[in-house]
Amino acid sequence: MDTYNQNPNQSYDKNQSHASPAQPATSAQPVFTPLVALPPVPNATASLVLGILSLVFLCCYGFPGLILGIIGLVLANNAISLYNTSPQGTYSQASLSNANAGRICSIISIVLAGMMVVSLIIYFIAVGSLDFFILREIFDFIENTH
Amino acid sequence: MTTLVSFIDWLESKELPCFYKSVFHIECPGCGMQRAFIALLRGHLGESIRLYPPLLPILLMFALLTMHLVHPFKHGAKILKYLFIFNVALILFNYLYKIIF
């Protein structure tokens, strides 16, 4: 089989028959798979953003940071479990590292916010007053800015 | 230019009070961040670091986060994770320093 007479667009595989050019290549020819960017695990970048954002929202006794941290942790755990249960090559590796980083950041924020909330509760139990002067401070602030 | 200066003045007038400080009468771990940010906007870098040292690493973290979201780099998540832990440690050290001294 002289390869020079063949169609130049065909592959130079001597094992390939002329009758069916669409025959799949044998093991003698390397198979070139196109490089496709794997899709990211859903919610991986969201958990990273929420984990990092929860650090600056640790004001106001840590409540916003606590909420953001919990949401980030839940999303990160979902993403990691989804990555582990799906077969290899479904999702990209980079998004797994994003989800891991988001998980660590969320855990740290939850710990810090939890300490602030616990200190607030201990303060109110120790002082023993149901004086919601924090709310009064908030109302004064809102009034002064108008 | 004048609009930028007036914008910074407007930001300075809208600073939030620290609810933690009004209750416990000691500073919270984030006290000074707004003032340091305003000083940074005015260009006083040393003043900004003196008021709240962890502000610059936090801003660096946010810059890296936006760059990582736009075009992810290979070890971006790991860098962000370690920078986050470093920031938390810096905030806690700064807080203890302000409380003790």
Coordinates of C-alpha atoms in Angstrom, one line a residue:
Chain A
M1 CA 0.0 0.0 0.0
D2 CA 1.7 3.1 -1.2
T3 CA 0.8 6.0 1.0
Y4 CA 1.9 8.6 -1.6
N5 CA -1.1 7.9 -3.8
Q6 CA -3.6 8.4 -1.1
N7 CA -5.6 11.5 -0.3
P8 CA -3.2 13.9 1.6
N9 CA -5.9 14.7 4.0
Q10 CA -6.1 11.1 5.2
S11 CA -3.9 9.9 7.9
Y12 CA -0.7 8.1 7.1
D13 CA -1.7 4.8 8.7
K14 CA -0.9 1.8 6.7
N15 CA -3.4 -0.3 8.5
Q16 CA -6.3 1.9 7.5
S17 CA -8.3 0.5 4.6
H18 CA -9.4 2.6 1.6
A19 CA -13.0 1.5 1.7
S20 CA -13.9 3.0 5.0
P21 CA -11.8 6.1 5.7
A22 CA -13.9 6.7 8.7
Q23 CA -12.6 3.6 10.4
P24 CA -11.2 4.4 13.8
A25 CA -7.4 4.3 14.0
T26 CA -5.8 1.2 15.4
S27 CA -3.3 1.1 18.3
A28 CA -0.4 1.9 15.9
Q29 CA -1.6 5.4 15.6
P30 CA -1.7 7.7 18.6
V31 CA -5.1 9.1 19.3
F32 CA -5.2 12.9 19.6
T33 CA -7.9 14.0 22.0
P34 CA -8.7 17.7 21.8
L35 CA -7.8 19.6 24.9
V36 CA -11.0 20.8 26.5
A37 CA -11.0 22.9 29.6
L38 CA -12.8 21.0 32.3
P39 CA -15.8 22.8 33.8
P40 CA -15.4 24.0 37.3
V41 CA -17.3 22.4 40.2
P42 CA -20.4 24.5 40.8
N43 CA -20.2 26.9 43.8
A44 CA -16.4 26.5 44.2
T45 CA -15.6 30.2 43.4
A46 CA -18.7 31.3 45.3
S47 CA -17.5 29.6 48.4
L48 CA -14.0 31.1 48.0
V49 CA -15.5 34.6 47.6
L50 CA -17.8 34.2 50.6
G51 CA -15.0 32.8 52.8
I52 CA -12.8 35.7 52.1
L53 CA -15.6 38.3 52.3
S54 CA -16.7 36.9 55.7
L55 CA -13.5 38.3 57.2
V56 CA -14.3 41.9 56.6
F57 CA -17.9 41.4 57.6
L58 CA -17.0 40.4 61.1
C59 CA -18.2 43.7 62.4
C60 CA -21.5 44.1 64.3
Y61 CA -20.6 41.2 66.7
G62 CA -19.7 38.9 63.9
F63 CA -23.2 38.2 62.7
P64 CA -22.8 39.0 59.0
G65 CA -19.5 37.1 59.0
L66 CA -21.1 34.2 60.7
I67 CA -23.9 34.0 58.1
L68 CA -21.5 34.4 55.2
G69 CA -19.1 31.8 56.7
I70 CA -21.9 29.2 57.2
I71 CA -23.1 29.7 53.6
G72 CA -19.5 29.5 52.3
L73 CA -18.9 26.3 54.3
V74 CA -22.0 24.6 53.1
L75 CA -21.3 25.5 49.5
A76 CA -17.7 24.3 49.8
N77 CA -18.7 21.0 51.3
N78 CA -21.2 20.5 48.6
A79 CA -18.6 21.2 45.9
I80 CA -16.0 18.9 47.4
S81 CA -18.4 16.0 47.8
L82 CA -19.7 16.5 44.3
Y83 CA -16.1 16.5 43.0
N84 CA -15.2 13.3 44.9
T85 CA -18.3 11.4 43.9
S86 CA -18.1 12.2 40.2
P87 CA -15.7 10.2 38.0
Q88 CA -12.2 11.5 37.3
G89 CA -12.1 14.1 34.6
T90 CA -15.6 15.6 35.1
Y91 CA -14.6 18.7 36.9
S92 CA -11.4 20.7 36.9
Q93 CA -8.7 20.4 39.6
A94 CA -8.3 24.1 40.0
S95 CA -11.9 24.5 41.2
L96 CA -11.3 21.8 43.9
S97 CA -8.5 23.9 45.3
N98 CA -10.8 26.9 45.2
A99 CA -13.4 25.0 47.2
N100 CA -10.8 23.9 49.7
A101 CA -9.5 27.4 50.2
G102 CA -13.1 28.6 50.6
R103 CA -13.8 25.9 53.1
I104 CA -10.7 26.8 55.2
C105 CA -11.5 30.5 55.1
S106 CA -15.1 29.9 56.1
I107 CA -14.2 27.7 59.0
I108 CA -11.8 30.3 60.4
S109 CA -14.4 33.0 60.0
I110 CA -17.1 30.9 61.7
V111 CA -14.8 30.2 64.6
L112 CA -14.0 33.9 65.1
A113 CA -17.6 35.0 64.7
G114 CA -18.7 32.3 67.0
M115 CA -16.3 33.5 69.7
M116 CA -17.7 37.1 69.3
V117 CA -21.3 35.9 69.6
V118 CA -20.5 33.7 72.6
S119 CA -18.7 36.6 74.3
L120 CA -21.8 38.8 73.6
I121 CA -24.1 36.1 75.1
I122 CA -21.8 35.7 78.2
Y123 CA -21.8 39.4 78.6
F124 CA -25.6 39.6 78.6
I125 CA -25.9 36.7 81.0
A126 CA -23.3 38.2 83.3
V127 CA -24.7 41.7 83.3
G128 CA -28.2 40.2 83.4
S129 CA -30.0 43.1 81.8
L130 CA -32.3 43.0 78.9
D131 CA -31.4 46.5 78.1
F132 CA -31.3 46.6 74.4
F133 CA -29.1 49.7 74.3
I134 CA -27.4 48.4 71.2
L135 CA -30.6 48.9 69.4
R136 CA -30.8 52.4 70.7
E137 CA -27.3 53.0 69.5
I138 CA -28.3 51.8 66.0
F139 CA -31.4 54.0 66.0
D140 CA -29.4 57.0 67.1
F141 CA -26.9 56.4 64.3
I142 CA -29.6 56.1 61.8
E143 CA -31.3 59.3 63.0
N144 CA -28.0 61.2 63.0
T145 CA -27.2 60.4 59.4
H146 CA -30.5 61.8 58.1
Chain B
M1 CA -9.7 65.9 41.3
T2 CA -12.0 68.0 43.6
T3 CA -14.8 65.4 43.1
L4 CA -12.4 62.8 44.4
V5 CA -11.5 64.8 47.5
S6 CA -15.2 65.6 48.2
F7 CA -15.9 61.9 47.7
I8 CA -13.3 61.0 50.3
D9 CA -14.8 63.6 52.7
W10 CA -18.3 62.1 52.1
L11 CA -16.9 58.7 52.9
E12 CA -15.3 60.0 56.1
S13 CA -18.7 61.5 57.2
K14 CA -20.4 58.1 56.8
E15 CA -18.1 56.1 59.1
L16 CA -19.9 53.5 61.1
P17 CA -19.5 53.6 64.9
C18 CA -18.2 50.5 66.6
F19 CA -21.0 48.7 68.3
Y20 CA -18.6 46.5 70.1
K21 CA -16.8 49.5 71.7
S22 CA -20.0 51.1 72.8
V23 CA -20.9 47.9 74.8
F24 CA -17.6 46.6 76.0
H25 CA -15.7 49.9 76.1
I26 CA -12.6 48.3 74.6
E27 CA -11.7 48.1 71.0
C28 CA -12.8 45.4 68.7
P29 CA -10.4 43.6 66.3
G30 CA -11.6 45.8 63.4
C31 CA -11.4 49.2 65.1
G32 CA -9.5 51.7 63.0
M33 CA -10.0 50.0 59.7
Q34 CA -12.2 52.7 58.3
R35 CA -9.9 55.5 59.5
A36 CA -6.9 53.7 58.0
F37 CA -8.8 53.3 54.7
I38 CA -9.6 57.0 54.6
A39 CA -6.0 57.8 55.3
L40 CA -4.9 55.5 52.6
L41 CA -7.3 57.2 50.1
R42 CA -5.8 60.5 51.1
G43 CA -2.3 59.2 50.4
H44 CA -1.0 58.9 54.0
L45 CA 0.5 55.5 53.8
G46 CA 2.4 55.6 57.1
E47 CA -0.6 57.0 58.9
S48 CA -2.7 54.2 57.5
I49 CA -0.3 51.5 58.7
R50 CA -0.1 53.2 62.1
L51 CA -3.9 53.2 62.5
Y52 CA -4.6 49.7 61.3
P53 CA -1.7 47.6 60.1
P54 CA -3.7 44.6 58.7
L55 CA -5.5 46.9 56.2
L56 CA -2.9 46.6 53.5
P57 CA -2.7 42.8 53.5
I58 CA -6.5 42.7 53.5
L59 CA -6.6 45.0 50.4
L60 CA -3.8 42.8 48.8
M61 CA -6.0 39.8 49.5
F62 CA -9.0 41.4 47.8
A63 CA -6.8 42.4 44.8
L64 CA -5.5 38.9 44.4
L65 CA -9.1 37.5 44.7
T66 CA -10.3 39.7 41.9
M67 CA -7.3 38.8 39.8
H68 CA -7.9 35.1 40.5
L69 CA -11.5 35.3 39.6
V70 CA -10.8 37.1 36.3
H71 CA -8.0 34.8 35.2
P72 CA -7.3 32.0 37.6
F73 CA -3.6 31.3 38.2
K74 CA -2.3 27.9 39.1
H75 CA -1.6 28.3 42.8
G76 CA -4.0 31.2 43.3
A77 CA -6.3 29.4 45.8
K78 CA -3.4 28.2 47.9
I79 CA -1.9 31.7 48.0
L80 CA -5.2 33.1 49.0
K81 CA -5.6 30.5 51.8
Y82 CA -2.2 31.2 53.3
L83 CA -2.7 34.9 53.0
F84 CA -6.0 34.7 54.7
I85 CA -4.5 32.8 57.6
F86 CA -1.7 35.4 57.8
N87 CA -4.3 38.2 57.8
V88 CA -6.2 36.6 60.6
A89 CA -3.0 36.1 62.7
L90 CA -2.0 39.8 62.0
I91 CA -5.5 41.0 63.0
L92 CA -5.3 39.0 66.3
F93 CA -1.7 40.2 67.0
N94 CA -2.7 43.8 66.3
Y95 CA -5.8 43.5 68.6
L96 CA -3.7 42.0 71.5
Y97 CA -1.1 44.7 71.0
K98 CA -3.7 47.4 71.2
I99 CA -5.3 45.8 74.3
I100 CA -2.1 45.3 76.2
F101 CA -0.2 48.4 75.4

